[in-house]
XYZ file of C-alpha atoms in Angstrom:
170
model
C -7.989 27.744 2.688
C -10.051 28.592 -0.663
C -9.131 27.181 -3.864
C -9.300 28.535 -7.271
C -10.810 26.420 -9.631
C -7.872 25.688 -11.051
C -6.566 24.149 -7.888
C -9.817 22.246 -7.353
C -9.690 20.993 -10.751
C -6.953 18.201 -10.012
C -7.665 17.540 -6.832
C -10.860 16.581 -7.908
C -9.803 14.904 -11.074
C -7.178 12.628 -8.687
C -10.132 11.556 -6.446
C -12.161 10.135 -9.292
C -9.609 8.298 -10.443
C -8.596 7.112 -6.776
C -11.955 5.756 -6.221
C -11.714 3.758 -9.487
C -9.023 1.490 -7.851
C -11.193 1.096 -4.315
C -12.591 -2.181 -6.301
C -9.817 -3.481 -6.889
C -8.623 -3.113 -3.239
C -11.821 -4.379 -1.756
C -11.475 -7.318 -3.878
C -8.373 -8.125 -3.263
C -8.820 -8.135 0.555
C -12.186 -9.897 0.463
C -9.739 -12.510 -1.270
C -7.266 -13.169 1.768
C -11.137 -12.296 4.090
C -9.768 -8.881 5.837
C -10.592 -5.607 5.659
C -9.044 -2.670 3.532
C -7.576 -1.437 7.107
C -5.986 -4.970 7.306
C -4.853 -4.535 3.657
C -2.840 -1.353 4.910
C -1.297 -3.153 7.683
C -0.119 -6.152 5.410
C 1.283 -3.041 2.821
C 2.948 -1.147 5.891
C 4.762 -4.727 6.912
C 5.641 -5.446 3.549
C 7.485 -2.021 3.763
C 9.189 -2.744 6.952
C 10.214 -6.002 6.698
C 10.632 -8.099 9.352
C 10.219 -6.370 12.728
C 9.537 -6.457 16.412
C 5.488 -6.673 17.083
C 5.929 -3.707 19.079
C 7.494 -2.176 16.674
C 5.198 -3.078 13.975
C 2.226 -1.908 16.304
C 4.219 1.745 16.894
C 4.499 2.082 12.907
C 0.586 1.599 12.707
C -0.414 3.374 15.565
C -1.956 0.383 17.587
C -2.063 -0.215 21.303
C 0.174 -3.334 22.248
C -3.654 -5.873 22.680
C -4.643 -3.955 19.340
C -1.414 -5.060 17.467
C -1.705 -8.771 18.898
C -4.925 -8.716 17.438
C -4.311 -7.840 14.356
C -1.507 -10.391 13.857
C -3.656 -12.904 14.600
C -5.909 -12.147 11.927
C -2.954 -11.680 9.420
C -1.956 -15.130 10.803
C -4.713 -16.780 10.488
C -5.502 -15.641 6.848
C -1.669 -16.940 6.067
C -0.242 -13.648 5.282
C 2.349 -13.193 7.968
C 3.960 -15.037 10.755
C 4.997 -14.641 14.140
C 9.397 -16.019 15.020
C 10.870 -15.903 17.688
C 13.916 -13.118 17.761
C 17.386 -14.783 17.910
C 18.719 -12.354 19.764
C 15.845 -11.702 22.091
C 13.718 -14.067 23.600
C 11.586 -11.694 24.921
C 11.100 -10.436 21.571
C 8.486 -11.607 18.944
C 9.026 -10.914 15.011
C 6.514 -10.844 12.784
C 6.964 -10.526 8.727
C 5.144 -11.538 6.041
C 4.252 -15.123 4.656
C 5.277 -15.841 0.381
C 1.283 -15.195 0.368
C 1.437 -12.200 2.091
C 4.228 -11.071 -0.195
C 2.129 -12.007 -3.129
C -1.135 -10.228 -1.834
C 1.471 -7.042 -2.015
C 2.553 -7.792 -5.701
C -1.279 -8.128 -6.849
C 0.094 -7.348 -10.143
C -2.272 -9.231 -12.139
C -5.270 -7.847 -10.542
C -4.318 -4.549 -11.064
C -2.487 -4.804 -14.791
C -5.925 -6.043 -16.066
C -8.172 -3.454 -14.647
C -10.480 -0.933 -16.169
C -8.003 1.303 -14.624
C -4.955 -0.307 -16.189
C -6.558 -0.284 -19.593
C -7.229 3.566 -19.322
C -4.015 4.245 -18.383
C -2.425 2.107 -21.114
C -4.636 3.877 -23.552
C -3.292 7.529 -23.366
C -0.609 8.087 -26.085
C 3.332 7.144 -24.405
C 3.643 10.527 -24.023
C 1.160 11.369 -21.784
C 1.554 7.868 -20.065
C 5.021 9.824 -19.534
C 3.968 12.588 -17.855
C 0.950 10.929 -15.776
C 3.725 8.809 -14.503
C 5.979 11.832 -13.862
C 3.720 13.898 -11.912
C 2.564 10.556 -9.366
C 5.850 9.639 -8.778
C 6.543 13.498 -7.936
C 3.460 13.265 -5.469
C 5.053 9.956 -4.490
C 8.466 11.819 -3.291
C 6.896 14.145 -1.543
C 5.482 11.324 1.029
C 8.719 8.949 1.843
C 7.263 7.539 5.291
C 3.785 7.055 3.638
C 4.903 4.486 1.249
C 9.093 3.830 1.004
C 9.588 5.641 -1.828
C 12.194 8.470 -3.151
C 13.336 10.297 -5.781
C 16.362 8.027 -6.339
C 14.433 4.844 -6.295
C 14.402 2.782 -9.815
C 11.370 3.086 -12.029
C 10.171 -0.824 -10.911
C 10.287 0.424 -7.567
C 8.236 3.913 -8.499
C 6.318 2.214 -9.955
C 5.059 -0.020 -7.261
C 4.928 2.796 -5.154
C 3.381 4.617 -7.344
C 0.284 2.180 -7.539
C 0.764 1.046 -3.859
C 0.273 4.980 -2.809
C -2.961 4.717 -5.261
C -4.248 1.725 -3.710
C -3.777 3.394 -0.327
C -5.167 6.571 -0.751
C -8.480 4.593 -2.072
C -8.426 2.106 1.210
C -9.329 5.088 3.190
């Protein structure tokens, strides 16, 4: 498909300001010592809650020794841990640790960024419509990230800068 300059123009324009938060997301996971892809898995458990392994391992896309691997890491950087299912034995849980659930709140981090401070810089009304338009984009990916239309602004809003931090992890 060719597109017009006008249709290159924000594409482009949303790139550069992705790759203005990839900073803040490899700091954050050289913090907890894992990897941006490690950072997605933590974001995508944080999403689902608590959950089977297997079913956590499905929602990524991992093989069932790929998965087990992966929690371990979490594990061992103190972001999530493994229970035992009440209702299964056979089944293993996983969800995330109070640190893991902090590492997804990262609030601080992010609020005083570079980023952050050119955001809070535009006029209210264009803050307005900059967060209008990304939490349309937002909708329009419910699976990606958790988000809908109907969610409450606190809850656009974090996936609003969750879907940012994501996009710039790849």
């Amino acid at each position: 498909m060719t597109l017009s300059a006008n249709q290159r123009r924000p594409l482009r324009a949303f790139v550069r300001a992705v790759t203005l938060v990839e900073p803040l997301q490899r700091e954050l996971a050289a913090s907890h010592g894992i990897s941006l892809g490690d950072l997605y898995a933590v974001r995508t458990l944080a999403r689902l809650g608590e959950v089977p392994v297997s079913h956590y391992g499905a929602e990524l896309g991992l093989a069932r020794s790929t998965i087990t691997n992966l929690v371990d890491r979490l594990e061992r950087a103190g972001l999530v841990v493994r229970l035992a299912s009440p209702s299964d034995r056979r089944v293993t849980l996983v969800r995330l640790t109070e640190s893991g659930r902090e590492t997804m709140e990262a609030r601080p981090r992010f609020s005083e960024s570079e980023v952050a401070r050119g955001i809070l810089a535009l006029d209210a009304a264009d803050q307005a419509t900059l967060a209008e338009l990304l939490e349309r984009i937002v909708a329009t990916q419910p699976e990606q990230d958790g988000a809908t239309a109907s969610d409450t602004s606190d809850k656009s809003e974090r996936a609003t800068v969750t879907t940012l931090e994501r996009k710039a992890a790849r």
